[in-house]
Coordinates of C-alpha atoms in Angstrom, one line a residue:
M1 CA -89.5 125.9 -7.3
K2 CA -87.4 125.4 -10.4
V3 CA -84.6 122.8 -10.2
D4 CA -81.4 123.3 -12.2
R5 CA -80.8 119.9 -13.8
A6 CA -77.1 120.7 -14.3
L7 CA -76.4 121.1 -10.6
G8 CA -79.2 119.1 -9.1
C9 CA -80.1 121.9 -6.7
A10 CA -82.8 124.6 -6.4
A11 CA -82.2 128.1 -7.6
P12 CA -81.3 130.6 -6.3
I13 CA -77.9 129.0 -5.3
E14 CA -76.4 129.6 -1.8
W15 CA -72.8 130.0 -3.1
S16 CA -71.1 130.3 0.3
A17 CA -72.1 126.8 1.3
L18 CA -71.9 125.2 -2.1
E19 CA -68.4 126.6 -2.9
A20 CA -67.1 125.2 0.4
A21 CA -68.3 121.8 -0.7
L22 CA -67.0 122.2 -4.3
D23 CA -63.6 123.3 -3.0
I24 CA -63.3 119.9 -1.4
L25 CA -64.8 117.8 -4.3
C26 CA -63.3 119.9 -7.1
P27 CA -60.2 121.7 -5.8
M28 CA -59.3 122.9 -9.3
H29 CA -62.6 124.6 -10.3
L30 CA -63.5 128.2 -11.2
R31 CA -66.7 130.1 -11.1
L32 CA -67.2 132.7 -13.9
T33 CA -69.6 135.5 -14.5
E34 CA -71.6 135.7 -17.8
T35 CA -68.8 137.9 -19.1
G36 CA -66.1 135.3 -18.2
H37 CA -64.7 137.1 -15.2
I38 CA -63.4 134.8 -12.5
I39 CA -65.2 135.4 -9.2
H40 CA -64.0 132.3 -7.3
A41 CA -61.0 130.0 -7.6
A42 CA -60.7 126.7 -5.7
P43 CA -57.7 126.2 -3.4
T44 CA -55.4 124.2 -5.7
L45 CA -55.7 126.8 -8.5
Q46 CA -55.1 129.6 -6.0
K47 CA -51.9 127.7 -4.9
M48 CA -50.8 127.3 -8.5
C49 CA -51.4 131.0 -9.2
A50 CA -50.1 132.3 -5.9
E51 CA -48.1 135.1 -7.5
S52 CA -51.1 136.3 -9.7
D53 CA -54.5 136.7 -8.2
L54 CA -57.1 135.1 -10.5
I55 CA -60.1 136.9 -9.1
G56 CA -61.4 139.6 -11.5
K57 CA -59.5 138.3 -14.5
R58 CA -61.2 137.1 -17.6
F59 CA -61.0 133.3 -18.1
L60 CA -59.6 133.7 -21.7
E61 CA -57.0 136.1 -20.5
V62 CA -55.6 133.5 -18.1
F63 CA -56.0 130.5 -20.3
L64 CA -55.2 129.8 -24.0
L65 CA -57.6 127.4 -25.5
D66 CA -56.0 124.7 -27.7
R67 CA -59.3 122.9 -28.4
P68 CA -61.9 123.7 -29.5
R69 CA -60.0 126.2 -31.6
A70 CA -61.1 129.6 -32.8
I71 CA -62.9 130.6 -29.6
T72 CA -62.2 134.2 -28.7
T73 CA -65.2 135.3 -26.7
M74 CA -67.0 134.1 -23.6
S75 CA -70.3 133.7 -25.5
E76 CA -68.5 131.3 -27.9
L77 CA -67.2 129.4 -25.0
M78 CA -70.6 129.2 -23.3
A79 CA -72.0 127.7 -26.5
R80 CA -69.5 124.8 -26.0
A81 CA -70.7 124.0 -22.5
R82 CA -70.2 120.4 -21.5
S83 CA -67.6 119.9 -24.2
K84 CA -64.1 118.8 -23.2
L85 CA -61.7 121.7 -23.2
H86 CA -57.9 121.6 -23.8
M87 CA -56.0 124.6 -22.6
E88 CA -52.8 125.9 -21.1
F89 CA -51.8 128.8 -18.9
R90 CA -50.7 131.8 -20.8
V91 CA -47.8 132.4 -18.4
A92 CA -44.8 130.1 -17.6
P93 CA -44.6 127.2 -17.1
H94 CA -47.5 127.0 -19.6
T95 CA -49.0 124.0 -17.9
S96 CA -51.5 122.0 -20.0
L97 CA -54.9 121.4 -18.4
K98 CA -58.1 119.6 -19.3
G99 CA -61.5 121.0 -18.4
V100 CA -65.3 121.1 -18.8
L101 CA -67.6 124.1 -18.5
V102 CA -71.2 123.9 -17.1
R103 CA -73.6 126.8 -17.4
L104 CA -75.4 128.0 -14.3
P105 CA -79.1 128.9 -14.3
A106 CA -80.7 132.3 -14.5
G107 CA -77.6 134.0 -15.9
Q108 CA -75.4 133.3 -12.9
G109 CA -72.4 132.4 -15.1
A110 CA -70.6 129.1 -15.3
L111 CA -68.5 126.6 -13.4
V112 CA -65.3 125.3 -15.0
N113 CA -63.7 122.2 -13.5
L114 CA -60.0 121.6 -14.4
S115 CA -57.5 118.8 -14.1
F116 CA -54.0 117.9 -15.2
G117 CA -54.9 114.8 -17.2
I118 CA -51.8 112.8 -18.0
S119 CA -49.5 115.8 -17.2
V120 CA -50.3 115.4 -13.5
V121 CA -46.7 114.4 -12.6
E122 CA -45.3 117.5 -14.2
G123 CA -47.9 119.6 -12.6
V124 CA -47.1 118.3 -9.1
L125 CA -43.5 119.0 -9.6
D126 CA -44.0 122.4 -11.1
Y127 CA -46.3 123.6 -8.3
R128 CA -45.1 121.5 -5.5
L129 CA -48.5 119.9 -4.9
T130 CA -49.3 117.2 -2.5
S131 CA -52.1 114.7 -2.1
A132 CA -54.0 117.3 0.0
D133 CA -54.3 119.5 -3.1
F134 CA -56.5 116.9 -4.9
A135 CA -59.9 115.4 -4.2
A136 CA -59.6 112.2 -2.1
T137 CA -61.4 110.3 -4.9
D138 CA -59.4 111.8 -7.7
L139 CA -57.6 109.1 -9.7
A140 CA -54.6 111.4 -9.9
I141 CA -53.9 110.5 -6.3
E142 CA -53.7 106.8 -7.3
M143 CA -51.4 107.8 -10.2
L144 CA -49.2 109.8 -7.9
Y145 CA -48.9 106.9 -5.5
L146 CA -48.0 104.6 -8.5
V147 CA -45.4 107.2 -9.7
E148 CA -44.0 107.5 -6.2
A149 CA -43.9 103.7 -5.8
K150 CA -42.2 103.4 -9.2
S151 CA -39.7 106.0 -8.3
A152 CA -38.9 104.3 -5.0
A153 CA -38.6 100.9 -6.8
M154 CA -36.3 102.5 -9.4
D155 CA -34.2 104.1 -6.7
A156 CA -33.9 100.8 -4.8
S157 CA -33.1 99.0 -8.0
R158 CA -30.4 101.6 -8.8
K159 CA -28.8 101.2 -5.4
L160 CA -29.0 97.4 -5.6
N161 CA -27.3 97.5 -9.0
Q162 CA -24.6 99.8 -7.6
R163 CA -24.0 97.4 -4.7
L164 CA -23.9 94.4 -7.1
Q165 CA -21.5 96.2 -9.4
G166 CA -19.4 97.2 -6.4
A167 CA -19.4 93.6 -5.2
K168 CA -18.5 92.3 -8.6
L169 CA -15.6 94.7 -8.9
A170 CA -14.5 93.8 -5.4
A171 CA -14.7 90.1 -6.2
E172 CA -12.8 90.6 -9.5
E173 CA -10.1 92.6 -7.7
Q174 CA -9.9 90.0 -4.9
A175 CA -9.5 87.2 -7.5
A176 CA -6.7 89.2 -9.1
T177 CA -4.9 90.0 -5.9
D178 CA -2.3 88.2 -3.8
T179 CA -3.9 88.2 -0.3
L180 CA -0.6 88.3 1.6
T181 CA 1.1 91.3 -0.2
G182 CA -1.8 93.0 -1.8
L183 CA 0.0 92.8 -5.2
K184 CA -1.4 91.3 -8.4
N185 CA -1.3 87.5 -8.6
R186 CA -0.1 85.3 -11.4
R187 CA -3.4 85.1 -13.2
A188 CA -3.7 88.9 -13.2
A189 CA -0.1 89.3 -14.4
D190 CA -0.6 86.9 -17.3
R191 CA -3.7 88.8 -18.4
I192 CA -2.1 92.2 -18.2
L193 CA 1.0 91.1 -20.0
A194 CA -0.9 89.4 -22.7
Q195 CA -2.9 92.6 -23.3
K196 CA 0.3 94.6 -23.4
I197 CA 1.8 92.3 -26.0
E198 CA -1.4 92.4 -28.1
D199 CA -1.2 96.2 -27.9
S200 CA 2.4 96.1 -29.3
G201 CA 3.5 98.8 -26.8
A202 CA 7.0 99.2 -25.5
F203 CA 7.6 98.0 -22.0
A204 CA 10.1 96.0 -19.9
L205 CA 9.4 92.9 -17.8
M206 CA 11.5 92.4 -14.7
H207 CA 11.5 88.9 -13.2
L208 CA 12.7 89.2 -9.6
D209 CA 13.5 86.3 -7.2
L210 CA 14.5 86.7 -3.6
D211 CA 17.9 85.3 -2.5
Y212 CA 18.2 83.4 0.8
F213 CA 14.4 83.6 1.4
K214 CA 14.3 79.8 2.1
A215 CA 16.8 80.3 4.9
V216 CA 14.5 82.8 6.5
N217 CA 11.6 80.4 6.4
D218 CA 13.6 77.5 7.7
T219 CA 15.4 79.3 10.6
K220 CA 12.9 81.9 11.6
G221 CA 9.5 80.4 10.6
H222 CA 6.8 81.1 8.1
A223 CA 5.6 84.2 10.0
A224 CA 9.0 85.8 9.5
G225 CA 8.8 84.8 5.8
D226 CA 5.4 86.4 5.4
H227 CA 6.6 89.5 7.0
V228 CA 9.6 89.7 4.7
L229 CA 7.3 89.3 1.6
Q230 CA 5.2 92.2 2.8
E231 CA 8.2 94.4 3.4
V232 CA 9.5 93.5 -0.1
A233 CA 6.2 94.5 -1.6
K234 CA 6.5 97.9 0.1
V235 CA 10.0 98.4 -1.4
M236 CA 8.6 97.5 -4.9
R237 CA 5.8 100.0 -4.6
A238 CA 8.1 102.7 -3.5
E239 CA 10.6 102.2 -6.3
T240 CA 8.1 101.9 -9.2
R241 CA 5.4 104.2 -10.6
K242 CA 1.8 104.0 -9.9
G243 CA 0.9 102.7 -13.4
D244 CA 3.5 99.9 -13.3
M245 CA 2.3 96.4 -12.6
I246 CA 3.8 94.5 -9.7
A247 CA 2.8 90.9 -9.2
R248 CA 3.7 88.0 -6.9
V249 CA 3.8 85.0 -9.2
G250 CA 5.3 82.4 -6.8
G251 CA 6.4 81.9 -3.3
D252 CA 9.3 84.4 -3.5
E253 CA 9.0 85.3 -7.2
F254 CA 7.8 88.6 -8.5
M255 CA 7.2 90.3 -11.9
I256 CA 7.2 94.0 -12.5
L257 CA 5.9 95.5 -15.8
I258 CA 7.7 98.8 -16.3
D259 CA 5.3 100.5 -18.8
D260 CA 6.6 102.7 -21.7
E261 CA 10.2 102.4 -20.5
V262 CA 12.8 100.6 -22.5
S263 CA 16.0 102.6 -21.7
K264 CA 18.6 100.2 -20.4
V265 CA 20.1 103.0 -18.3
K266 CA 16.8 103.8 -16.6
L267 CA 15.9 100.1 -16.1
D268 CA 19.4 99.5 -14.6
E269 CA 18.7 102.4 -12.1
I270 CA 15.3 100.9 -11.2
A271 CA 16.8 97.4 -10.7
A272 CA 19.6 98.8 -8.6
R273 CA 17.2 100.7 -6.3
L274 CA 15.1 97.6 -5.9
I275 CA 18.1 95.4 -5.0
Q276 CA 19.4 98.1 -2.6
G277 CA 16.1 98.5 -0.9
I278 CA 15.5 94.7 -0.5
E279 CA 19.0 94.1 0.8
K280 CA 18.3 96.3 3.9
P281 CA 17.9 94.2 7.0
I282 CA 14.3 93.6 7.8
P283 CA 13.5 93.7 11.6
F284 CA 11.2 90.9 12.8
E285 CA 10.3 90.7 16.4
R286 CA 13.7 90.7 18.2
D287 CA 15.6 89.5 15.2
V288 CA 16.4 90.7 11.7
C289 CA 16.0 89.0 8.3
N290 CA 18.6 89.4 5.6
I291 CA 17.8 88.7 2.0
S292 CA 18.7 90.0 -1.4
A293 CA 17.2 89.9 -4.9
S294 CA 18.2 88.7 -8.4
I295 CA 16.6 90.3 -11.4
G296 CA 16.2 89.3 -15.1
I297 CA 15.0 91.9 -17.6
A298 CA 13.4 91.4 -21.0
V299 CA 12.4 94.3 -23.1
H300 CA 9.4 94.2 -25.5
P301 CA 9.5 94.4 -28.5
E302 CA 13.3 94.7 -28.8
C303 CA 13.7 91.0 -28.1
G304 CA 11.2 90.0 -30.8
H305 CA 8.8 88.5 -28.3
L306 CA 5.8 87.0 -30.1
D307 CA 3.8 85.6 -27.2
L308 CA 3.5 85.7 -23.4
D309 CA 5.4 82.4 -22.8
T310 CA 8.4 83.6 -24.9
L311 CA 8.5 86.9 -23.0
V312 CA 8.4 85.1 -19.6
Q313 CA 11.0 82.6 -20.7
H314 CA 13.4 85.4 -21.7
S315 CA 13.0 87.2 -18.4
D316 CA 13.4 83.9 -16.5
R317 CA 16.7 83.0 -18.4
A318 CA 18.0 86.5 -17.6
L319 CA 17.0 86.0 -13.9
Y320 CA 19.0 82.7 -13.6
A321 CA 21.9 84.4 -15.3
S322 CA 21.9 86.9 -12.4
K323 CA 21.8 84.0 -9.9
D324 CA 24.8 82.4 -11.7
K325 CA 26.7 85.6 -11.5
G326 CA 26.5 85.7 -7.7
R327 CA 23.0 87.0 -7.0
A328 CA 22.0 90.5 -6.0
C329 CA 22.3 91.8 -9.5
A330 CA 20.3 92.4 -12.7
T331 CA 20.8 91.0 -16.2
F332 CA 19.2 91.9 -19.5
F333 CA 18.2 89.0 -21.7
D334 CA 19.6 90.6 -24.9
D335 CA 23.0 90.7 -23.2
L336 CA 23.1 87.0 -22.9
E337 CA 25.1 84.9 -25.4
A338 CA 22.9 83.4 -28.1
P339 CA 22.3 79.8 -27.1
K340 CA 24.4 77.2 -29.0
P341 CA 22.5 75.0 -31.5

């Protein structure tokens, strides 16, 4: 009996049994007639072309050959048996494939085995394929596992970076925050003010000091003092805008940066509301705490401030002028008499 060297089996071929085996070993193969008509398509190709039955169609009607070029007939394709073929589907998504054609004996047509090559990832995504759609020994499976592992590693890395970034931002925010009141601290205030001065924008700096706060601490204890500071912070938030900076820069000292506002009338109104709000009795346990606030205001750049220290000194001088006037009031630095030489 004649043995076909290409297939290693005796002719005639029992196709029902052989194709069942080939469907497992080569799940992307086709069997063609001598005229190039498709008479069998393996399971993966059937899945890829579920909306268009391949059986009965001509191979060159389904696929466009890129290499070798200039092949337009089945006889020309048969003549290039065993050569590597480069092709793509003629219909969307025009997936690129690699293949090899082997002629069958006694005019029984040909087998064409196909693969995705390096475009396997795109093919899997386009056709929603799984490992079950490939031969168990196909290197594409290993490649898919590597791609999946890389994707998982990248996703884990991205999530880790997000957590690290979140932790970094949280740490930076914590380092810039007064833990008792939740306001900015002195370091954050200095940084923000220095940046505002460098930007040469118009703003006002209010330096606020609590009156009679020491008496609260001495007579009612530090817990009462902490409670008072927290209530004062609430008043400051309520009487300023969201974009204004409020910072606790000392035990009972605060700074407020009123951004883009240099009108004395408006600043006087803000200061008056702050003083009025802070003067309200603050309940603590079964007692009340009574304090007030003195405020000094320096306006940038009207006072000619050249640096952070000068700006803070001007607001501090205005603050102590308010203390000297009897407390619970606000003073502008540029209303002070020029210092004598």
